[in-house]
Every structure is written in C-alpha cells, then in structure tokens.
Short mmCIF file of C-alpha atoms in Angstrom, two decimals:
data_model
loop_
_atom_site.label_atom_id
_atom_site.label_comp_id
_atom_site.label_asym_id
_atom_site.label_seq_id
_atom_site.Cartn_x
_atom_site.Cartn_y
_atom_site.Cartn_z
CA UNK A 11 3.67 -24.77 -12.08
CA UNK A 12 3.71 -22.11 -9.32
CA UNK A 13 1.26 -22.92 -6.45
CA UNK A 14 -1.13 -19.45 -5.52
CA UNK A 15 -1.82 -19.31 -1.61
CA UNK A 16 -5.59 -18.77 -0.75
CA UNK A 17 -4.36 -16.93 2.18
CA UNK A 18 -3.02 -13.37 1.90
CA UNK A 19 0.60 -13.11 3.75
CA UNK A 20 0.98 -10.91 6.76
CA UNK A 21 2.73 -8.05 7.25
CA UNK A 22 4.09 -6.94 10.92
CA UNK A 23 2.31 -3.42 12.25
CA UNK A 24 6.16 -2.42 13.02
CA UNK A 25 6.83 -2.48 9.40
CA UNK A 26 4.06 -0.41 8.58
CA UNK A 27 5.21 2.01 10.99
CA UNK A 28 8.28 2.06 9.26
CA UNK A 29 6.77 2.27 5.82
CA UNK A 30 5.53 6.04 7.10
CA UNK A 31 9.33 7.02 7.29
CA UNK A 32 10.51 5.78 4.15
CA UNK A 33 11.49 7.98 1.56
CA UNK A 34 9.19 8.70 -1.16
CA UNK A 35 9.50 9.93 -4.82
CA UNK A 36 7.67 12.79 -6.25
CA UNK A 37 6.83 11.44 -9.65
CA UNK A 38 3.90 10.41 -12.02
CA UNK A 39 4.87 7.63 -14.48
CA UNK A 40 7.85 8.11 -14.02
CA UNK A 41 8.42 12.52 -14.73
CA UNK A 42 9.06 14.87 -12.15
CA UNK A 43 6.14 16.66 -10.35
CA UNK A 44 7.62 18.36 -8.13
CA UNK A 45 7.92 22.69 -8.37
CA UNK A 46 10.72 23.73 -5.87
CA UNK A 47 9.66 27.17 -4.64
CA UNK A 48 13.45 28.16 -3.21
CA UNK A 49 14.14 28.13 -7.03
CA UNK A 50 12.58 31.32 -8.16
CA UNK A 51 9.58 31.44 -10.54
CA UNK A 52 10.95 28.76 -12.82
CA UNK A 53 8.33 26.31 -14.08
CA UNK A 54 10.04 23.89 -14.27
CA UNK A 55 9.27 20.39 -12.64
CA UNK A 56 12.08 18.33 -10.98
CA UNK A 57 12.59 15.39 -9.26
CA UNK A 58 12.34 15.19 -5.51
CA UNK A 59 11.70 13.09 -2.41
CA UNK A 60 10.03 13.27 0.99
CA UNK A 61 10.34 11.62 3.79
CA UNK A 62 8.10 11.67 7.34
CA UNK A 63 9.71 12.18 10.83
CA UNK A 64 8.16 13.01 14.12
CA UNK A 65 9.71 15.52 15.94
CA UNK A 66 7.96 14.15 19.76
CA UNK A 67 5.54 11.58 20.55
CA UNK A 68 2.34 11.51 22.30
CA UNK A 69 2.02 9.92 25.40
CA UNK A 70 -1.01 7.43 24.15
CA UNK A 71 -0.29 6.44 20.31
CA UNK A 72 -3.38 5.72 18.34
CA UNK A 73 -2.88 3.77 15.12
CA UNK A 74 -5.32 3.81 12.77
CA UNK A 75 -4.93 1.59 9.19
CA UNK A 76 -6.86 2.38 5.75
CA UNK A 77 -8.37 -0.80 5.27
CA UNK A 78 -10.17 -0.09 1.85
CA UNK A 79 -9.12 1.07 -0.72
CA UNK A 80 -10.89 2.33 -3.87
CA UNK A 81 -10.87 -0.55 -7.43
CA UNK A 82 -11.74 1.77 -10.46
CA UNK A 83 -12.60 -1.38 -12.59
CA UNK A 84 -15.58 -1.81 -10.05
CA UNK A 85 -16.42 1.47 -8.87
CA UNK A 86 -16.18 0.24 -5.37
CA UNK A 87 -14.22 0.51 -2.32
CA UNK A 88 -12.27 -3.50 -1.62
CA UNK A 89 -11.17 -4.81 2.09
CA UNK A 90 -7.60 -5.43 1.96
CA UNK A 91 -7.02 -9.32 2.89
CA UNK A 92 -3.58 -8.11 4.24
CA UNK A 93 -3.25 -9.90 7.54
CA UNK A 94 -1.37 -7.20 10.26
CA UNK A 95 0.15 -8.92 13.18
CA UNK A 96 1.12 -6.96 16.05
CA UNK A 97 3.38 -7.70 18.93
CA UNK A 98 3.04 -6.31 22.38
CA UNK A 99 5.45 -3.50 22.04
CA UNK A 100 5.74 -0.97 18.89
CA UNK A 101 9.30 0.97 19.47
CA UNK A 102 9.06 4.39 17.24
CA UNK A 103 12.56 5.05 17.75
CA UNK A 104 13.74 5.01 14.01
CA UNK A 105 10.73 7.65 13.60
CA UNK A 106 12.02 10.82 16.25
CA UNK A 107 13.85 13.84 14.77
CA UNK A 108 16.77 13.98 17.23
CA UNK A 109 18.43 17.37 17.76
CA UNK A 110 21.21 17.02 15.61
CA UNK A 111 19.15 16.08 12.45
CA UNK A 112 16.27 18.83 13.18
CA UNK A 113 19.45 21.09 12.99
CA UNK A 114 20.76 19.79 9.56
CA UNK A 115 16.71 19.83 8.26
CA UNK A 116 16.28 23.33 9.96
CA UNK A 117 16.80 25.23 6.53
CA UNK A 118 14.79 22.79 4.90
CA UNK A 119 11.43 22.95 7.41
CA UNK A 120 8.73 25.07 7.02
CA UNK A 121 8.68 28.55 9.60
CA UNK A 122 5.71 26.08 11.63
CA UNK A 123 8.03 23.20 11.93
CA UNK A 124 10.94 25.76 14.32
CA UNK A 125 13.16 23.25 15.96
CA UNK A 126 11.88 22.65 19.46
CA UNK A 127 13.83 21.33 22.39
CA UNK A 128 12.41 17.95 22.67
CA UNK A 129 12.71 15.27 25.38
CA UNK A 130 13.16 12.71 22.75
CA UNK A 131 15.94 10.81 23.93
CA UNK A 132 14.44 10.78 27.33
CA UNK A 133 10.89 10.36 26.75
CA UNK A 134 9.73 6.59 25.76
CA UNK A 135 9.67 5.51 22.40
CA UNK A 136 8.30 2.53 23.21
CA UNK A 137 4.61 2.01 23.13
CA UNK A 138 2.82 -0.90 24.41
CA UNK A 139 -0.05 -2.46 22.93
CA UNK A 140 -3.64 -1.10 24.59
CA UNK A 141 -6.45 -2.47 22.72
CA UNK A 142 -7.51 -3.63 18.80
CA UNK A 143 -10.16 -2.34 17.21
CA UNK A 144 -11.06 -4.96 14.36
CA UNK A 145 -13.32 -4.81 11.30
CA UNK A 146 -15.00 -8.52 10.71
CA UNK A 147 -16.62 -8.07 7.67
CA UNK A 148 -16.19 -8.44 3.24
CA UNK A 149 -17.24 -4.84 2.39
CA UNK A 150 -17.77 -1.06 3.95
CA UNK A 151 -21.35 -1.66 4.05
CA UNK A 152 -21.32 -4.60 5.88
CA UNK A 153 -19.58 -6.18 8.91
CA UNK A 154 -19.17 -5.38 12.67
CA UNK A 155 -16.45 -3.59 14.55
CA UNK A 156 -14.84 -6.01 17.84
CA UNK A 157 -12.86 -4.66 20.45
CA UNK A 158 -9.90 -6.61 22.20
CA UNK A 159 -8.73 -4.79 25.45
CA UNK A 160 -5.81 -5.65 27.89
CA UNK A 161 -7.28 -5.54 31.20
CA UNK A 162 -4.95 -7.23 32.43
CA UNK A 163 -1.10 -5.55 33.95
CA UNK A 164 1.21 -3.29 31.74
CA UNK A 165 4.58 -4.89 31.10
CA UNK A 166 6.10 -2.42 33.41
CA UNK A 167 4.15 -4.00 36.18
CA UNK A 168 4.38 -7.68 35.37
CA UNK A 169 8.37 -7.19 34.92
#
C-alpha cells in the first residue's frame, strides 16, 4: 500500500517564478473561451494561449505569494501547506523580453506595450535575496507575520 507523507513537499521560489512565464490555455472544461478581436465581429470562441514576459526589471524585486486560497466545500479561505524554499539569488533571466522577440510580438502587443529600448541585457537579472516576510499561523484570522532580514554584506561585497 502507498505510504501518504504528513509533510507537504516543497517547491523552489525559482520555479514559481517560472510558473508566471509559462504558457497558459484559454479554456473552460476543456472549450475555447477565447474571442479574438483582429477577427472581425465573429462570435465565435477559439482556442488560445498566453504567456507573461517582462519587458525591464525593477531595481528592488518584491515577491509577494497568495497563500490562501478559497475551498467552496467550506466556504472558507485554506493556508496552503506548500513549503517555498528560496536560495540566495533569484535570476529572472528566462522572464526579459529581449529586443529581438519584442520585435516578433510587436504586432501582437497592445498600442501601451510600444517596444522600448531596454537595457536588458545589460541591466542585472539577478536579484539577491533581501528579507522574508513569513505568515506563522493555520488560518487568515489568526497567526502573526515574522520578518527575517540580511543585515549582514551583499554577495557583491563578501565576493
């Protein structure tokens, strides 16, 4: 007989990041939802995709994780056991636009999203870890929020 763990596995915060670039379907149970509005006023739904990139990074990266999520069998709002571990560095790399794809995507990309000249290959894409920000608690309603804070050197200092 198969042996359940007690203790939820772990997923890596880099993964996660990663998770926001994947490419998505636009479908309910399985039928198209999507109404593509370069194809005139036809109604009818089709199948598409979307995926997330970032076009430039910020020079200080919050990350913030949605912790709870709503059980419609209980009417409540239930605290992922999902254990997140995090290394020191998060590279967003696989995330950035470069030039050459925001030119293939240009015809694709809303007039807001205009191609800017980015530094993105110059700028870092690595980020290094700050400070954590933890929930310790079972519910929304209940628990306390801890702080863990390098004080210590960045990694450009101590290499």
């Amino acid at each position: 007989s198969a042996t359940v763990s007690a203790t939820p596995r772990a997923v890596c915060l880099a993964d996660c990041v990663r998770n926001l670039g994947s490419i998505e379907a636009l479908e309910e149970n399985f039928q198209p939802i999507y109404h593509c509005s370069c194809c005139g006023s036809d109604a009818t739904r089709r199948f598409a995709s979307k995926r997330t990139w970032l076009q430039q990074l910020p020079p200080v990266l919050p990350v913030q994780l949605k912790r709870f999520r709503f059980d419609a069998h209980t009417g409540s709002f239930q605290k992922s056991r999902m254990r997140i571990q995090t290394s020191s560095t998060l590279d967003l790399s696989e995330l950035l636009l470069s030039s050459e794809q925001q030119q293939q995507l240009q015809s694709c990309m809303k007039d807001s999203s205009a191609t800017r000249q980015h530094e993105g290959e110059a700028m870092g894409t690595l980020y290094e870890l700050y400070a954590v920000c933890a929930h310790l608690g079972g519910s929304m309603e209940r628990g306390h929020y801890v702080a863990f804070i390098n004080v210590g050197a960045s990694l450009k200092e101590e290499s």
